[in-house]
Coordinates of C-alpha atoms and ligand atoms in Angstrom, one line a residue:
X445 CA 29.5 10.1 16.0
X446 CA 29.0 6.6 15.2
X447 CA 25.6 5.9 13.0
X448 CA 22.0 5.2 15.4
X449 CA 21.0 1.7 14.3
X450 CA 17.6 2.0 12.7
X451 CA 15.0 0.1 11.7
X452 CA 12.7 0.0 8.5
X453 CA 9.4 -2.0 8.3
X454 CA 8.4 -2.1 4.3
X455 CA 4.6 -3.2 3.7
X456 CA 4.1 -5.6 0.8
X457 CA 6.7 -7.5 -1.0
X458 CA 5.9 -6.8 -4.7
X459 CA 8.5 -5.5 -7.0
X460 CA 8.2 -2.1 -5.3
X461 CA 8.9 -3.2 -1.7
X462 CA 11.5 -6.2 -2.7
X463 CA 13.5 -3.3 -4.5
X464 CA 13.3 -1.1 -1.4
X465 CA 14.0 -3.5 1.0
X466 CA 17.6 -4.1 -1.1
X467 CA 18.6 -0.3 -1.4
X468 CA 17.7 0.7 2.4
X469 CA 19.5 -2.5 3.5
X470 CA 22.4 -1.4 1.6
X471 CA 22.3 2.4 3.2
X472 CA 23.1 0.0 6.7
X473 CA 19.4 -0.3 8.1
X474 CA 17.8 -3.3 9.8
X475 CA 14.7 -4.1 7.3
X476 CA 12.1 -6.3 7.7
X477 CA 9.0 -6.9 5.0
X478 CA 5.7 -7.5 6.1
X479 CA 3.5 -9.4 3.4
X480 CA -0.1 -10.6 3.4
X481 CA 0.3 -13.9 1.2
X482 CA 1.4 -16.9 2.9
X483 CA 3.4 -17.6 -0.1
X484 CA 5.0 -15.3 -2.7
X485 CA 4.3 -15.5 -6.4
X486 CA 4.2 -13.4 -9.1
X487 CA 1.6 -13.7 -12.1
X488 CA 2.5 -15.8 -14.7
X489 CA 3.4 -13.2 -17.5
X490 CA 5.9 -11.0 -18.9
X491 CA 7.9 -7.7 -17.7
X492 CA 9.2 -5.0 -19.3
X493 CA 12.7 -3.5 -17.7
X494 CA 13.5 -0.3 -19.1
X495 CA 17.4 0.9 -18.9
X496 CA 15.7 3.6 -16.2
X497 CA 15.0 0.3 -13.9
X498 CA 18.3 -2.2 -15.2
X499 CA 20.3 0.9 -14.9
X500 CA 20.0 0.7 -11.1
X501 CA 19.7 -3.3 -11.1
X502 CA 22.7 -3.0 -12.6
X503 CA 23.9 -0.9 -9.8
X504 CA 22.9 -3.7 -7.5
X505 CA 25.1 -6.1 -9.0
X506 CA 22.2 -7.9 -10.3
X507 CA 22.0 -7.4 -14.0
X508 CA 23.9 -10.8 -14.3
X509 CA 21.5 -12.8 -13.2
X510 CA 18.7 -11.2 -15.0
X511 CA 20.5 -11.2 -18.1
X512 CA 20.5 -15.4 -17.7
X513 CA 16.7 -15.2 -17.4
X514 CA 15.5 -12.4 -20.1
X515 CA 15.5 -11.8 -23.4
X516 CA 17.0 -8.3 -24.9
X517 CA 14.9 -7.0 -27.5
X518 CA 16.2 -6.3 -30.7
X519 CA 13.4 -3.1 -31.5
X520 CA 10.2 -1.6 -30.2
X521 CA 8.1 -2.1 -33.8
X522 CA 4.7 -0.2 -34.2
X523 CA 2.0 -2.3 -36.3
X524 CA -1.0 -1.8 -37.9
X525 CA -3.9 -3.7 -36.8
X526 CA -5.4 -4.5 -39.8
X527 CA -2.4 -6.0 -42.0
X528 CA 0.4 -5.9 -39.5
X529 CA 2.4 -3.5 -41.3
X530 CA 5.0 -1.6 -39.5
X531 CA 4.2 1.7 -39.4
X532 CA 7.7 2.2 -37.2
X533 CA 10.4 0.4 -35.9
X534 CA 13.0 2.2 -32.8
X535 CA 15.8 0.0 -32.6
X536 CA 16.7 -1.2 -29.0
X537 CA 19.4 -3.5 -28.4
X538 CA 22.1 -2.5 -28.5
X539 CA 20.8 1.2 -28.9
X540 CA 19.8 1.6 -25.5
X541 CA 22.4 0.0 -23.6
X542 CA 25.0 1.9 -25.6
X543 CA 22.9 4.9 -25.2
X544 CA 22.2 4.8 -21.1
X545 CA 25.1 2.1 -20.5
X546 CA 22.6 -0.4 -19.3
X547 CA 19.6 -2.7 -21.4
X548 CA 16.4 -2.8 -22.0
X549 CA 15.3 -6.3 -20.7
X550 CA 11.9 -8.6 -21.1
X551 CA 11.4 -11.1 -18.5
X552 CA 9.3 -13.2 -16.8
X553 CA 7.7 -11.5 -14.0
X554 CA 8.3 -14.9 -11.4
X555 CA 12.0 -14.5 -12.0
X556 CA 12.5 -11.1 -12.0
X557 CA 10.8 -11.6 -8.2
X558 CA 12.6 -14.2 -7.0
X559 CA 15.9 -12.5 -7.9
X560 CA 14.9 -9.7 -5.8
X561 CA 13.5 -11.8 -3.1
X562 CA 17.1 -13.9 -3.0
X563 CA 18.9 -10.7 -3.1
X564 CA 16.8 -8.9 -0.5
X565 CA 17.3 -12.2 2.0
X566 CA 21.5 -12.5 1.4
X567 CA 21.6 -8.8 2.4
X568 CA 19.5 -10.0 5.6
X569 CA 16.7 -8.4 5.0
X570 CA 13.4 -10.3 6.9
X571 CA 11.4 -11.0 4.8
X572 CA 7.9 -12.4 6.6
X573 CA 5.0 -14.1 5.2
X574 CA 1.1 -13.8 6.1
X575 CA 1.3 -10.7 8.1
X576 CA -1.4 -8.6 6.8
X577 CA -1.3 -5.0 7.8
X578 CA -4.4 -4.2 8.9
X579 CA -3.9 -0.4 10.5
X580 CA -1.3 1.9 10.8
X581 CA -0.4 4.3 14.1
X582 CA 1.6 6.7 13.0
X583 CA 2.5 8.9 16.5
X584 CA 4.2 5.2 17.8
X585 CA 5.2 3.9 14.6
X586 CA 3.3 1.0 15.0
X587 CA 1.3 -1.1 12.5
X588 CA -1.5 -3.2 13.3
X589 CA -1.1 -7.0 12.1
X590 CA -4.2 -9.4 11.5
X591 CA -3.9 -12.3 14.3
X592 CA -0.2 -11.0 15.7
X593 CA 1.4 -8.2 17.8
X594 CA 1.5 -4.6 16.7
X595 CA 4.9 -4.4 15.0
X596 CA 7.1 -1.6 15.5
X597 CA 9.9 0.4 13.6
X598 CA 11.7 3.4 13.3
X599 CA 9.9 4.2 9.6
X600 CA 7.2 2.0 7.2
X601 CA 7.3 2.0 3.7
X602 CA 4.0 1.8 2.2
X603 CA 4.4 -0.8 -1.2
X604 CA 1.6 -2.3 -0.8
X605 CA 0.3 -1.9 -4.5
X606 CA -2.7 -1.0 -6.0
X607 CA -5.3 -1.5 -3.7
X608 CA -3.4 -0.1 -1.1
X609 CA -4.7 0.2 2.5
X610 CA -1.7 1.8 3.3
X611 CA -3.3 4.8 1.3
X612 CA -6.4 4.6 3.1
X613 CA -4.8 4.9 6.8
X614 CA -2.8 7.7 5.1
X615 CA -5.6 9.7 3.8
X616 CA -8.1 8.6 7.2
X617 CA -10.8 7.2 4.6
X618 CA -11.2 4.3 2.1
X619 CA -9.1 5.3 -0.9
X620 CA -9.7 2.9 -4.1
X621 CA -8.2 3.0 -7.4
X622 CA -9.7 4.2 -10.3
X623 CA -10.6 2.4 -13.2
X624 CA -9.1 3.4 -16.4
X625 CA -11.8 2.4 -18.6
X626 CA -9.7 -0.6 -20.2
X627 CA -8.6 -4.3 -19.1
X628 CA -5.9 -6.9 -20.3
X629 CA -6.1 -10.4 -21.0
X630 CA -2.3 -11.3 -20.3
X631 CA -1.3 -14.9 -22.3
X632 CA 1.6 -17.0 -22.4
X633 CA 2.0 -19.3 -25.0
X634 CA 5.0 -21.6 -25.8
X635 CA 7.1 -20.7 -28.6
X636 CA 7.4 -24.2 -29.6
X637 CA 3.6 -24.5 -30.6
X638 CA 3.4 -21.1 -32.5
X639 CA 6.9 -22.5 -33.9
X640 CA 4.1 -25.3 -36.1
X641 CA 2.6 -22.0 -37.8
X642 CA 4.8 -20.8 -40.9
X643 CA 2.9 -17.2 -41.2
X644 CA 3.4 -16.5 -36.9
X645 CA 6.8 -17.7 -37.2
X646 CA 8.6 -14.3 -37.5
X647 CA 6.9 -13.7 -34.2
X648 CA 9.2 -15.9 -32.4
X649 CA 12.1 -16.1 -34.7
X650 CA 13.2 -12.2 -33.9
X651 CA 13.0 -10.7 -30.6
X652 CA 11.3 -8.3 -31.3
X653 CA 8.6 -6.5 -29.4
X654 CA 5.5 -5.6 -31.2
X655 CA 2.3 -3.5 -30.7
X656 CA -0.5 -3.6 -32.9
X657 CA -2.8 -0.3 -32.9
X658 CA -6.7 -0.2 -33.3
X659 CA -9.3 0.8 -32.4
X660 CA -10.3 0.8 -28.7
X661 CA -7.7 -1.3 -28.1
X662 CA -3.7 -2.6 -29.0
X663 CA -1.9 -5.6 -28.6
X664 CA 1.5 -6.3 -26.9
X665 CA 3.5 -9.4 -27.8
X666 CA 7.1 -10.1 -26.9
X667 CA 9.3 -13.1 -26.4
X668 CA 10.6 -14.5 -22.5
X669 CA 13.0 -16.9 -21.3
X670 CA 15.6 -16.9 -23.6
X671 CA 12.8 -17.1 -26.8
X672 CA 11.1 -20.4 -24.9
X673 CA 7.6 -18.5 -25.0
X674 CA 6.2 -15.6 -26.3
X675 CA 4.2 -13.2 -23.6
X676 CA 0.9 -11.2 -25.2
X677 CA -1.2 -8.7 -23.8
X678 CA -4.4 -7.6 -25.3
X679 CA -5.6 -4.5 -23.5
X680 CA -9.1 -3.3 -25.1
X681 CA -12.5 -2.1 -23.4
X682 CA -13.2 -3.1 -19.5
X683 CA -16.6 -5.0 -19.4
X684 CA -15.5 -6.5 -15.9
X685 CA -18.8 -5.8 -13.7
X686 CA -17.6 -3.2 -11.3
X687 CA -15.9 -3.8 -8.3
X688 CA -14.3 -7.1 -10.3
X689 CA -10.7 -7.1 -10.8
X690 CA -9.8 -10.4 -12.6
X691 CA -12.3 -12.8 -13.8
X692 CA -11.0 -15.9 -16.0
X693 CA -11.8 -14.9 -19.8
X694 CA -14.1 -16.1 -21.9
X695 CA -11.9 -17.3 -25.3
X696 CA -14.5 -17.1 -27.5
X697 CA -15.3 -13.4 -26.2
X698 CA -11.8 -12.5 -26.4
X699 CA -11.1 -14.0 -30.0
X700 CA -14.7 -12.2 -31.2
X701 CA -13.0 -8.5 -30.6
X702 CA -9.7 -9.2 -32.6
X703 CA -11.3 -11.1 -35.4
X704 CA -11.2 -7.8 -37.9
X705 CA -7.7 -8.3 -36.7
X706 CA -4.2 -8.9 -38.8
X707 CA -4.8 -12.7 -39.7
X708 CA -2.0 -13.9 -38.0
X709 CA -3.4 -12.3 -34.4
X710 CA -6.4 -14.3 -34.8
X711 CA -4.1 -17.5 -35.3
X712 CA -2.3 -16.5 -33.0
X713 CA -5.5 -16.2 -30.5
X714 CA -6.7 -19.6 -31.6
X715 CA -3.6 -20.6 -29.7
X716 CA -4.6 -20.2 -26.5
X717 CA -5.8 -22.4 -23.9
X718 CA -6.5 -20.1 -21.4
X719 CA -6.5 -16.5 -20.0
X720 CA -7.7 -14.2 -17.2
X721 CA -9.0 -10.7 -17.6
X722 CA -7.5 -7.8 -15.5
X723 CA -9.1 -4.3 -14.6
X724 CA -6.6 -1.3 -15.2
X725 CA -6.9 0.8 -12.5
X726 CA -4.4 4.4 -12.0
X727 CA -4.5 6.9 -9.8
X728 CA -5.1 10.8 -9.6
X729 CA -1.7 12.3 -7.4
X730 CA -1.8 12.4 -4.5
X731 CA -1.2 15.7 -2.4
X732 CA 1.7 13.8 -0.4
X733 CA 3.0 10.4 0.2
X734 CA 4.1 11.2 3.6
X735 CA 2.0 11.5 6.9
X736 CA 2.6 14.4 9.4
X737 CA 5.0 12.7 11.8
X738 CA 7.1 12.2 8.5
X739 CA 8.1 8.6 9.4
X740 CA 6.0 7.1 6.8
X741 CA 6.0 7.5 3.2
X742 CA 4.0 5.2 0.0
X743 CA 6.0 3.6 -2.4
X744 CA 5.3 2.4 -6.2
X745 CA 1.7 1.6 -7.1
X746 CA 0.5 2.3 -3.6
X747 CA 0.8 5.9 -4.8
X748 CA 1.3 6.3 -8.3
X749 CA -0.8 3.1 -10.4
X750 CA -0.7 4.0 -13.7
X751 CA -2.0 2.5 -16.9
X752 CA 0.4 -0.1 -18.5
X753 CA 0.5 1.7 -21.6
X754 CA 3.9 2.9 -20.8
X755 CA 5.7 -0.3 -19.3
X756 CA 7.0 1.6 -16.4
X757 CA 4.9 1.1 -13.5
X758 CA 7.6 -1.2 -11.8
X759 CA 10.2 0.6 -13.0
X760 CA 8.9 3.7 -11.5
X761 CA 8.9 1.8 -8.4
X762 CA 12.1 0.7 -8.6
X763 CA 14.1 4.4 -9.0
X764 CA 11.4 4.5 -5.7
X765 CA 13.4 2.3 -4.4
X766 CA 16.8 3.4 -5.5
X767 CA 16.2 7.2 -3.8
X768 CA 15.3 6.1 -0.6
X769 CA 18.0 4.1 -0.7
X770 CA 20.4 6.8 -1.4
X771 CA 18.6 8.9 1.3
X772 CA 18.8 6.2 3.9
X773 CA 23.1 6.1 3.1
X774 CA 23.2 10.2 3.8
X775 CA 21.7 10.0 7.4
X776 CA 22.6 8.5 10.6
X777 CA 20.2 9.7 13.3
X778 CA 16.7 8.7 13.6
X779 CA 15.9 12.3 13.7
X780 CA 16.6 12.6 9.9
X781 CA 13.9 10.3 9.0
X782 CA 11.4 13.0 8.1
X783 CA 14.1 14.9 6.1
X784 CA 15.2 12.0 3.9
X785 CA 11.4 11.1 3.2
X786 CA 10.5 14.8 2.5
X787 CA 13.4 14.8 -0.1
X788 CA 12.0 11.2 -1.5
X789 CA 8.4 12.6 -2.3
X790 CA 9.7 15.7 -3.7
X791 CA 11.9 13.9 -6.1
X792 CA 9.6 11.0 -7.1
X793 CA 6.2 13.1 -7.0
X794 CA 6.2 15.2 -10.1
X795 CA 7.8 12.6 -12.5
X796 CA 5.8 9.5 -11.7
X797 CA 2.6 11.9 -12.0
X798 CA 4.0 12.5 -15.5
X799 CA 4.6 9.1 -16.3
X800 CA 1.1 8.2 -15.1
X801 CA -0.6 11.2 -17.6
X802 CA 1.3 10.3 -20.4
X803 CA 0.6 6.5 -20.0
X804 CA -2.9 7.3 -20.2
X805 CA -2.3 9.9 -23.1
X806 CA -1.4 6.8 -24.9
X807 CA -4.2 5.4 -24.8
X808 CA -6.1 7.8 -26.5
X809 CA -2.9 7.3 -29.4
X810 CA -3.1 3.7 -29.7
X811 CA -6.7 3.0 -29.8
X812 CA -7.8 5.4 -32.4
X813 CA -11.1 4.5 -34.5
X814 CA -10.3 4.0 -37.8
X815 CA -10.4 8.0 -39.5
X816 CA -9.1 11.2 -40.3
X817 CA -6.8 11.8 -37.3
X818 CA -6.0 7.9 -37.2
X819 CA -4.5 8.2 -40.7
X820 CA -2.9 11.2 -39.9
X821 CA -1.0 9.3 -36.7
X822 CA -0.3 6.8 -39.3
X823 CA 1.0 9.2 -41.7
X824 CA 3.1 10.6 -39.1
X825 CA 4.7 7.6 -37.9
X826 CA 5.7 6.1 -41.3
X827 CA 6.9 9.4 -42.6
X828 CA 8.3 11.7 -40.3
X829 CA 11.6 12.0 -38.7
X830 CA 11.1 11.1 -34.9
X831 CA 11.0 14.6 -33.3
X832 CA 9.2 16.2 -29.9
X833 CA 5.8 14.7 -29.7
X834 CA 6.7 11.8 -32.0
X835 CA 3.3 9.5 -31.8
X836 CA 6.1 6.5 -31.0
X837 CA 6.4 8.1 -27.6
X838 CA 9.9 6.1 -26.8
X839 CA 11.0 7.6 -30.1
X840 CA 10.8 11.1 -29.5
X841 CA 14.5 11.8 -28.8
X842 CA 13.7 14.5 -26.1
X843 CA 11.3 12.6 -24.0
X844 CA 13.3 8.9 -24.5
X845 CA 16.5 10.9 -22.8
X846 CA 13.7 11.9 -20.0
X847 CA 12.5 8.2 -19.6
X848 CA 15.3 6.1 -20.3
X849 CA 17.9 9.0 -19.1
X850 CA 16.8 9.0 -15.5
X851 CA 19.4 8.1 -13.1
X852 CA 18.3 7.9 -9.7
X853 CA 21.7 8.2 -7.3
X854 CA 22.3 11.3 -9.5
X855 CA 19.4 12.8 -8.9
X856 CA 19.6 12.8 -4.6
X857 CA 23.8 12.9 -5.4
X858 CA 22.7 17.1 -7.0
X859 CA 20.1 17.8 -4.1
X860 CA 22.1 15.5 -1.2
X861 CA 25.5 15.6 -2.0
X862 CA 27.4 12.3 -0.6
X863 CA 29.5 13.3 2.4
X864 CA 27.0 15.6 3.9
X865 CA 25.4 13.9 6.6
X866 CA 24.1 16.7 9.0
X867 CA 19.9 16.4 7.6
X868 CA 19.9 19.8 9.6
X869 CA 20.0 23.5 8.1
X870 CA 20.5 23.6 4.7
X871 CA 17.9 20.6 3.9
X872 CA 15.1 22.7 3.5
X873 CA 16.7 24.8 1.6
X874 CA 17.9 21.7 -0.7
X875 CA 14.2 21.0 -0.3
X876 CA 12.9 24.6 -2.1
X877 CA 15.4 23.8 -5.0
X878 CA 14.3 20.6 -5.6
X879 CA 10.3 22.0 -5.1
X880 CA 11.3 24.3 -8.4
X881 CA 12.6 21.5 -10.2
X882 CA 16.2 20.1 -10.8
X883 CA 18.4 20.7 -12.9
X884 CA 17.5 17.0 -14.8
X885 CA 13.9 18.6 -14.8
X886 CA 14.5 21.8 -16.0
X887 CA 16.8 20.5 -19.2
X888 CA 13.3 19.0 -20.3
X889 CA 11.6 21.4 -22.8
X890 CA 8.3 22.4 -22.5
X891 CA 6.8 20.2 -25.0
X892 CA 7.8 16.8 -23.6
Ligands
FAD1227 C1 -1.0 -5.8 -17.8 C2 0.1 -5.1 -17.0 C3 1.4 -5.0 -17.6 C4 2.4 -4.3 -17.0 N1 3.6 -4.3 -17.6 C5 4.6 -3.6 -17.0 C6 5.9 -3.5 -17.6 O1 6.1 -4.1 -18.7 N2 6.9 -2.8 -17.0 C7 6.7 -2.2 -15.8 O2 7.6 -1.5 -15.3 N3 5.5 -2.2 -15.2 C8 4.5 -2.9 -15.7 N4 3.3 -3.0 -15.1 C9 3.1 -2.4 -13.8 C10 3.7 -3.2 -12.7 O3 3.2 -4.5 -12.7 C11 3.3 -2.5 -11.3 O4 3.5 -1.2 -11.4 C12 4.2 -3.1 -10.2 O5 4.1 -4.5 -10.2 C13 3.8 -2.5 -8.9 O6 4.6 -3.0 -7.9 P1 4.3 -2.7 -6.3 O7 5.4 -3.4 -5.6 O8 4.1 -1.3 -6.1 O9 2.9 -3.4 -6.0 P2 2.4 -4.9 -6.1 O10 3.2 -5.7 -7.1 O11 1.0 -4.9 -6.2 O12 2.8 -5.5 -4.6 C14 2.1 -5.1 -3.5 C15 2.4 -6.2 -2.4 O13 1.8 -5.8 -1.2 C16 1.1 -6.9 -0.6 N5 0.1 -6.4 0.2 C17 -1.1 -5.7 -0.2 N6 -1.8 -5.4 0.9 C18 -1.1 -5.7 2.0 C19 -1.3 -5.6 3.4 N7 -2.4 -5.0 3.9 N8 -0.4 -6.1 4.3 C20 0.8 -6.7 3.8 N9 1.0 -6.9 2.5 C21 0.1 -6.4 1.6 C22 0.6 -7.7 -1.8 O14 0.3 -9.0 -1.5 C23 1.8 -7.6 -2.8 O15 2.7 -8.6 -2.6 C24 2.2 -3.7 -15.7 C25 0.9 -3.8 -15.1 C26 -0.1 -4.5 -15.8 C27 -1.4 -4.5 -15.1

């Protein structure tokens, strides 16, 4: 029987949806993104790309391309906050890649977008501007669009990010975020100009990624575009009023928390020009992604915001991404919709709801007050051989193979064999098995 053309409308063209659009429209569907901004851009700041996220990038025949625009970095280095002392170092390139056979990548978040929007639109994918979902009918698959025509499809994605108000016409009520207690300033500054300072030199000179821990708060600093400037991110206490998400910074606020800081921080500080502060919001799970009629499903931080801590909110949305996709190449009916999204949540639920508890476990490990317990972490990390519960979470061997180790089209390839097309008896079944855990799951031991 030859496949039933489908359509799939994906709300919001962030990293989440772009990634989405590209793996359904490779499975054979018609796509089409619907995106509130009348023009796409991303912030001006850095990304981390895990091998769990380039591995399937890399799948796509886009690692190329990103590899011209990012820098690999050469270790993950752990720092203290008062001297700058490393307290550990995890080697990265070329661990990782020869480890999970594809990078770890830092780039700039405005290129890693437009890759995806160029790839998206060369596989035909519709990608259209200003069209702001505004309510969703699920019974006629319908979504409501401010100043157009309803727009119909066969399925919607729901990638509409944080704020999502895809979540709200899932759960029939206003469903907000929830404030993590902490906020990031996120800088740029050009390498050239910290390239003047002898002492902040070896911050630019090795690509290395660094994170200072303190207390309440830790720094991330790491290069972009081929070492032209270096990204920083200082994530500390949230005194945004409530209800305010960004708000420019004030410099002299920002440079009075880190001035107990390493001396070459506060140079570094003194560097720049300007800044904007961010609320970090995450989520509590969800009890499903999905709504009854099983023809809609949520998508990246639309469902699972997390806490930065761990770098893997877009990468979480990107093996998103990669599952439906591989769901969307096993089905040819319509019918099967419901099926393949069933299988999706089950898949993605329980590991991005670890991802977003141990990101904010992390925050109580890099912002300990100075003490007992923060020596001890200190202690630990200088001393001891990386092991289960390493405090250098990407260190501990057991949970890096979970992180980094993940391989999307194998995980739907043990549950939805290739091939088998039917979506019929048997699925539920697959379903159950997948419920309990798979077998990737259950090789995890209980401590990480
Ligand atoms: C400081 C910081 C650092 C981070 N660092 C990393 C990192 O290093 N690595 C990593 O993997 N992750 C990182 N993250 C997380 C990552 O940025 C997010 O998880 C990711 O961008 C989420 O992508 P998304 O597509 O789900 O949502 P978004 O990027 O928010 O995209 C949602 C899209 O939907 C559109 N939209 C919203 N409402 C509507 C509507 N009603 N109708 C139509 N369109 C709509 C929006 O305009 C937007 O384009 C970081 C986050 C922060 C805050």
């Amino acid at each position: 029987m030859a496949s039933e053309p489908m359509h799939i409308g994906i709300i919001g063209a962030g990293l989440g949806g772009l990634v989405a659009a590209i793996a359904i429209r490779r499975a054979g569907p018609r796509v089409t993104v619907l995106e509130q901004a009348a023009e796409l851009k991303e912030i001006g700041a850095g990304i981390q790309i895990p091998p769990n996220s380039s591995h399937i990038l890399k799948r796509y025949g886009l690692l190329e391309k990103l590899e011209a625009a990012a820098v690999r970095p050469s270790a993950l280095v752990f720092r203290s906050y008062r001297d700058g002392q490393v307290l550990h170092a995890l080697e990265l390139d070329p661990a990782a890649e020869k480890k999970y056979g594809s990078p770890y990548l830092l780039l700039h978040r405005a290129e890693f977008h437009t890759i995806l929007l160029e790839e998206a639109k060369r596989l035909g994918v519709q990608v259209t501007l200003g069209c702001t979902v505004t309510a969703i009918d699920f019974d006629h698959r319908r979504v409501h669009i401010k100043g157009a025509s309803p727009f119909v499809a066969d399925a919607f994605i729901g990638a509409d990010g944080l704020k999502s108000s895809c979540r709200s016409a899932l759960l029939q009520q206003e469903s907000l975020p929830k404030p993590t207690g902490d906020l990031a300033y996120r800088i740029v500054v050009n390498a050239k100009d910290i390239q003047k300072h002898k002492e902040l030199r070896e911050l630019v000179d090795k690509p290395e990624m660094n994170y200072w821990l303190g207390p309440s708060a830790h720094v991330v600093s790491y290069l972009l575009q081929g070492g032209k400037l270096l990204n920083v991110v200082l994530l500390c206490p949230d005194n945004l009023p409530e209800m305010i998400f960004t708000e420019k910074a004030n410099l002299l606020e920002m440079r009075r928390f880190f001035e107990h800081w390493e001396p070459r921080l506060k140079l570094l500080l003194d560097l720049v020009q300007d800044t904007t502060k961010w609320k970090l919001m995450d989520s509590d799970e969800l009890r499903e992604w999905r709504d009854p009629s099983g023809r809609f499903a949520l998508l990246g931080d639309a469902c699972h915001a997390t806490l930065p801590y761990l770098a893997q909110g877009a990468a979480q949305a990107v093996e998103d991404g990669a599952v439906l996709g591989e769901l969307f190449a096993r089905i040819d009916r319509k019918a099967q919709i419901p099926v393949a999204l069933s299988c999706y949540e089950t898949l993605r639920k329980k590991r991005t709801t670890r991802i977003v508890q141990e990101s904010a476990a992390l925050r109580h490990t890099f912002h300990m007050d100075d003490g007992a317990a923060q020596k001890e972490r200190d202690r630990r990390l200088r001393e001891d051989e990386p092991a289960e519960g390493f405090p250098h979470r990407w260190a501990d061997p057991c949970f890096q193979t979970w992180l980094f180790g993940y391989d999307a089209f194998a995980e739907v390839e043990k549950v939805w064999p290739s091939g088998r097309k039917e979506g019929g008896a048997g699925d539920e079944e697959r379903r159950i098995d997948i419920t309990n855990g798979s077998e990737n799951e259950k090789a995890i031991c209980e401590r990480c």
